[in-house]
Short mmCIF file of C-alpha atoms in Angstrom, two decimals:
data_model
loop_
_atom_site.label_atom_id
_atom_site.label_comp_id
_atom_site.label_asym_id
_atom_site.label_seq_id
_atom_site.Cartn_x
_atom_site.Cartn_y
_atom_site.Cartn_z
CA MET A 1 262.24 64.84 100.35
CA THR A 2 262.93 61.71 98.72
CA THR A 3 266.47 61.11 100.36
CA ASN A 4 265.43 61.78 103.33
CA THR A 5 262.49 59.07 103.29
CA GLU A 6 264.74 57.00 101.68
CA ASP A 7 267.26 57.47 104.26
CA ASN A 8 264.55 56.78 107.33
CA LEU A 9 263.30 53.19 105.49
CA ALA A 10 266.84 52.15 105.07
CA GLY A 11 267.32 53.39 108.83
CA TRP A 12 264.29 51.15 109.86
CA MET A 13 264.81 48.37 107.90
CA SER A 14 268.82 48.10 109.22
CA HIS A 15 266.89 48.18 112.76
CA LEU A 16 264.58 45.47 111.79
CA VAL A 17 267.51 42.99 110.55
CA GLU A 18 269.44 43.59 113.47
CA LEU A 19 266.35 43.07 115.90
CA ARG A 20 266.00 39.94 113.89
CA SER A 21 269.74 38.84 114.63
CA ARG A 22 269.18 39.71 118.12
CA LEU A 23 265.80 37.58 118.10
CA VAL A 24 267.37 34.59 116.64
CA LYS A 25 270.23 34.67 118.83
CA ALA A 26 267.90 34.89 121.82
CA ALA A 27 266.19 31.88 120.98
CA LEU A 28 269.18 30.16 120.15
CA ALA A 29 270.54 30.38 123.70
CA VAL A 30 267.11 28.96 124.74
CA LEU A 31 267.11 26.50 122.55
CA LEU A 32 270.68 25.39 123.29
CA VAL A 33 269.93 24.63 127.13
CA PHE A 34 266.40 23.02 126.25
CA GLY A 35 268.54 20.73 123.96
CA VAL A 36 270.83 19.75 127.35
CA LEU A 37 268.21 19.60 129.62
CA VAL A 38 265.61 17.35 127.56
CA PHE A 39 267.38 14.53 128.12
CA TRP A 40 266.73 14.74 132.01
CA ARG A 41 262.90 16.19 131.22
CA ASN A 42 261.11 12.94 133.52
CA ASP A 43 264.03 13.78 136.16
CA ILE A 44 263.70 17.23 136.23
CA PHE A 45 259.75 17.33 136.30
CA ALA A 46 259.60 14.62 139.31
CA LEU A 47 261.65 17.42 140.93
CA PHE A 48 259.19 20.06 140.18
CA ALA A 49 256.26 17.51 141.17
CA GLN A 50 258.18 16.42 144.31
CA PRO A 51 256.92 19.28 146.87
CA MET A 52 252.85 17.73 145.55
CA LEU A 53 254.08 13.99 145.97
CA ASP A 54 255.55 14.72 149.16
CA ASN A 55 252.18 16.01 150.50
CA LEU A 56 249.53 13.77 149.07
CA PRO A 57 248.31 10.66 151.21
CA GLN A 58 249.89 7.95 151.54
CA GLY A 59 249.55 5.45 148.64
CA SER A 60 248.24 8.59 146.35
CA ARG A 61 249.28 9.84 143.00
CA MET A 62 249.75 12.30 140.19
CA ILE A 63 247.29 11.45 137.06
CA SER A 64 247.84 12.01 133.71
CA THR A 65 244.29 12.88 132.00
CA GLU A 66 245.29 13.66 128.32
CA VAL A 67 246.56 10.79 125.72
CA THR A 68 250.08 13.24 125.13
CA SER A 69 250.48 15.01 128.37
CA ASN A 70 253.26 12.18 129.31
CA PHE A 71 255.28 13.42 127.03
CA PHE A 72 254.33 17.39 126.08
CA VAL A 73 254.08 18.23 129.90
CA PRO A 74 257.49 17.87 131.02
CA LEU A 75 258.72 19.19 127.35
CA LYS A 76 256.63 22.50 128.58
CA PHE A 77 258.34 22.54 132.09
CA VAL A 78 261.71 21.86 130.41
CA LEU A 79 261.49 24.79 128.26
CA TRP A 80 260.71 27.17 130.43
CA VAL A 81 263.56 25.88 132.76
CA ALA A 82 265.54 26.40 130.00
CA PHE A 83 264.66 30.27 129.44
CA VAL A 84 265.03 31.23 133.34
CA ILE A 85 268.60 29.61 132.71
CA ALA A 86 269.26 31.25 129.17
CA LEU A 87 267.72 34.60 130.58
CA PRO A 88 270.69 36.18 131.24
CA ALA A 89 271.77 35.57 127.47
CA VAL A 90 268.59 36.72 126.18
CA LEU A 91 268.62 39.89 128.42
CA HIS A 92 271.85 40.55 126.77
CA GLN A 93 270.59 40.29 123.49
CA VAL A 94 268.33 43.15 124.37
CA TRP A 95 270.88 44.80 126.01
CA ALA A 96 273.01 45.02 122.84
CA PHE A 97 269.88 46.05 120.55
CA VAL A 98 268.56 49.08 122.99
CA ALA A 99 272.02 50.32 124.34
CA PRO A 100 272.59 52.92 121.28
CA GLY A 101 269.67 54.60 122.14
CA LEU A 102 270.10 54.78 126.16
CA TYR A 103 271.72 58.09 127.54
CA ALA A 104 275.15 57.35 129.77
CA ARG A 105 273.38 57.67 132.83
CA GLU A 106 270.86 54.89 131.70
CA LYS A 107 273.11 52.84 130.42
CA LYS A 108 274.93 52.63 134.11
CA LEU A 109 271.93 51.61 135.58
CA VAL A 110 270.40 48.80 133.41
CA VAL A 111 273.35 46.52 133.56
CA PRO A 112 272.76 46.52 137.99
CA ILE A 113 269.13 46.38 136.82
CA ILE A 114 269.76 43.21 134.39
CA ALA A 115 271.57 41.12 137.21
CA SER A 116 269.59 42.34 140.47
CA SER A 117 266.33 41.50 138.56
CA TYR A 118 267.38 38.07 137.60
CA ILE A 119 268.75 37.00 141.15
CA LEU A 120 265.23 38.46 142.41
CA PHE A 121 263.34 36.51 139.99
CA LEU A 122 265.29 33.35 141.06
CA VAL A 123 264.97 34.03 144.55
CA GLY A 124 261.30 34.45 144.38
CA SER A 125 260.89 31.54 142.43
CA ALA A 126 262.62 29.63 145.31
CA PHE A 127 260.49 30.82 147.89
CA ALA A 128 257.62 29.72 145.87
CA TYR A 129 259.24 26.12 145.36
CA PHE A 130 260.74 25.56 149.12
CA LEU A 131 258.01 27.38 151.21
CA VAL A 132 254.50 28.12 149.20
CA PHE A 133 254.20 24.79 147.40
CA PRO A 134 254.90 22.49 150.71
CA THR A 135 252.29 24.72 152.77
CA VAL A 136 249.87 25.18 150.03
CA PHE A 137 249.60 21.06 149.19
CA LYS A 138 249.59 20.58 153.14
CA PHE A 139 246.63 22.29 153.68
CA MET A 140 244.37 21.58 150.59
CA ALA A 141 245.65 17.69 151.62
CA ASN A 142 244.21 18.46 155.28
CA LEU A 143 241.04 19.75 153.41
CA THR A 144 240.30 16.69 151.59
CA PRO A 145 237.26 15.51 152.37
CA LEU A 146 236.90 11.71 153.29
CA GLY A 147 236.05 9.21 150.92
CA VAL A 148 237.93 11.75 148.21
CA GLU A 149 241.31 10.63 146.78
CA MET A 150 243.26 14.00 145.73
CA ALA A 151 244.97 12.93 142.34
CA THR A 152 246.30 16.01 140.70
CA ASP A 153 246.63 16.01 136.63
CA ILE A 154 250.05 16.78 136.08
CA ASP A 155 248.95 19.12 133.21
CA ALA A 156 247.00 21.29 135.63
CA TYR A 157 249.72 21.35 137.69
CA LEU A 158 252.26 22.61 135.45
CA SER A 159 249.87 25.47 134.63
CA PHE A 160 249.42 26.14 139.02
CA GLY A 161 253.26 25.97 139.08
CA LEU A 162 254.40 28.26 136.35
CA THR A 163 251.52 30.54 137.48
CA THR A 164 252.92 30.64 141.19
CA PHE A 165 256.56 31.04 140.08
CA LEU A 166 255.81 33.53 137.80
CA ALA A 167 253.78 35.71 140.60
CA PHE A 168 256.31 35.19 142.99
CA GLY A 169 259.36 35.78 140.74
CA LEU A 170 257.34 39.11 139.66
CA THR A 171 256.67 39.70 143.37
CA PHE A 172 260.25 40.00 144.53
CA GLU A 173 261.11 42.69 141.60
CA VAL A 174 259.52 45.14 143.47
CA PRO A 175 262.18 46.75 145.10
CA ILE A 176 264.07 47.46 141.64
CA VAL A 177 260.46 48.97 140.40
CA VAL A 178 260.40 51.30 143.21
CA ILE A 179 264.04 52.09 142.96
CA VAL A 180 264.03 52.64 139.14
CA LEU A 181 260.83 54.88 139.72
CA VAL A 182 262.42 56.95 142.16
CA ARG A 183 265.57 57.18 140.23
CA LEU A 184 264.41 58.18 137.04
CA GLY A 185 262.32 60.69 138.64
CA PHE A 186 258.79 59.22 137.78
CA VAL A 187 257.65 59.47 141.83
CA THR A 188 258.78 60.85 144.99
CA LEU A 189 259.65 59.15 148.20
CA ALA A 190 256.98 61.01 149.60
CA GLN A 191 254.42 59.98 147.03
CA LEU A 192 255.29 56.47 147.47
CA ARG A 193 255.19 56.56 151.33
CA GLU A 194 251.57 58.22 150.99
CA ALA A 195 250.34 55.50 148.77
CA ARG A 196 251.41 52.71 151.53
CA PRO A 197 248.02 51.86 152.20
CA TYR A 198 247.11 51.78 148.42
CA VAL A 199 249.85 49.60 148.04
CA ILE A 200 249.04 47.14 151.16
CA VAL A 201 245.22 46.88 150.06
CA GLY A 202 246.26 46.30 146.62
CA ALA A 203 248.84 43.37 147.58
CA PHE A 204 245.99 41.31 149.34
CA VAL A 205 244.12 41.49 146.30
CA ILE A 206 246.71 40.56 144.10
CA ALA A 207 247.29 37.68 146.48
CA ALA A 208 243.43 36.89 145.98
CA VAL A 209 243.45 36.81 142.37
CA VAL A 210 246.65 35.06 141.21
CA THR A 211 246.80 31.91 144.31
CA PRO A 212 244.71 29.43 144.96
CA PRO A 213 241.66 30.54 147.17
CA ASP A 214 242.97 29.62 150.85
CA VAL A 215 244.27 31.88 153.17
CA ALA A 216 248.10 30.46 153.75
CA SER A 217 248.71 31.00 150.06
CA GLN A 218 247.27 34.12 149.54
CA LEU A 219 249.24 35.99 152.75
CA LEU A 220 252.74 34.08 151.37
CA LEU A 221 251.98 35.99 148.65
CA ALA A 222 250.71 39.47 150.02
CA ILE A 223 252.83 40.06 153.02
CA PRO A 224 256.45 39.51 151.22
CA LEU A 225 254.63 41.87 148.27
CA VAL A 226 254.24 44.35 151.66
CA ILE A 227 257.59 43.55 152.99
CA LEU A 228 259.64 44.23 149.82
CA TYR A 229 257.69 47.38 149.09
CA GLU A 230 259.20 48.72 152.26
CA VAL A 231 262.56 47.46 151.45
CA GLY A 232 262.61 49.24 148.21
CA LEU A 233 261.72 52.48 149.61
CA PHE A 234 264.69 52.04 151.98
CA LEU A 235 266.95 51.19 149.67
CA ALA A 236 265.97 54.16 147.39
CA ARG A 237 267.02 56.35 149.70
CA TRP A 238 270.40 55.67 149.24
CA PHE A 239 270.49 54.88 145.37
CA ALA A 240 268.35 57.89 144.53
CA PRO A 241 269.36 60.42 147.25
CA ARG A 242 268.99 63.79 145.26
CA VAL A 243 265.22 62.88 144.17
CA ASP A 244 263.79 63.90 147.85
CA GLY A 245 266.89 66.01 148.66
CA VAL A 246 267.80 63.47 151.14
#
């Protein structure tokens, strides 16, 4: 009995040691990229702020209301960029940690899922930057009351931008989620098709919660969410044909 307990404890300790090692390697990958990008932090933040600056009234500019914002806000954004760039290395460490406990069928799914998820997250972020940002900022600028100057604080802009990137990046993961759920047998295609009306309503509810209170940005999130759900249903037929017997 004591031997079994000691063996279990030793097994848990070895897992914890490996987990710590994987976390350290993942953090080092992010810090390495951050260390390279930090020298261009102001240029990177300027690129991030360009959609807002392009839609501000002539002569307007962004402001900083906190003493340390000029220094820390660009650093925060560069850290986010570094994390996104280093995400494949981070996911590789996660994969290396969990792989020994997966079945062969599950291992075959992991690499394509991770690669496609990363690409779709980048596509969603690009969609937000090139389409959503200009549309929302132009819409908001046109609603500015006469006599009011539109001057956004850089800290508030950072919060809005990162939230939007995350929302649209995760939205573009919907096809992967649908395929995985069907492939692993958690749901069937028939059940997902029946849930379509609820998904449409849920998409608009989610858009209303995570986007600014304007129709344009809500539609730009809700409509792609519904379309991507349909894309997931279509692709799931080919990736998991045995689930529904088709």
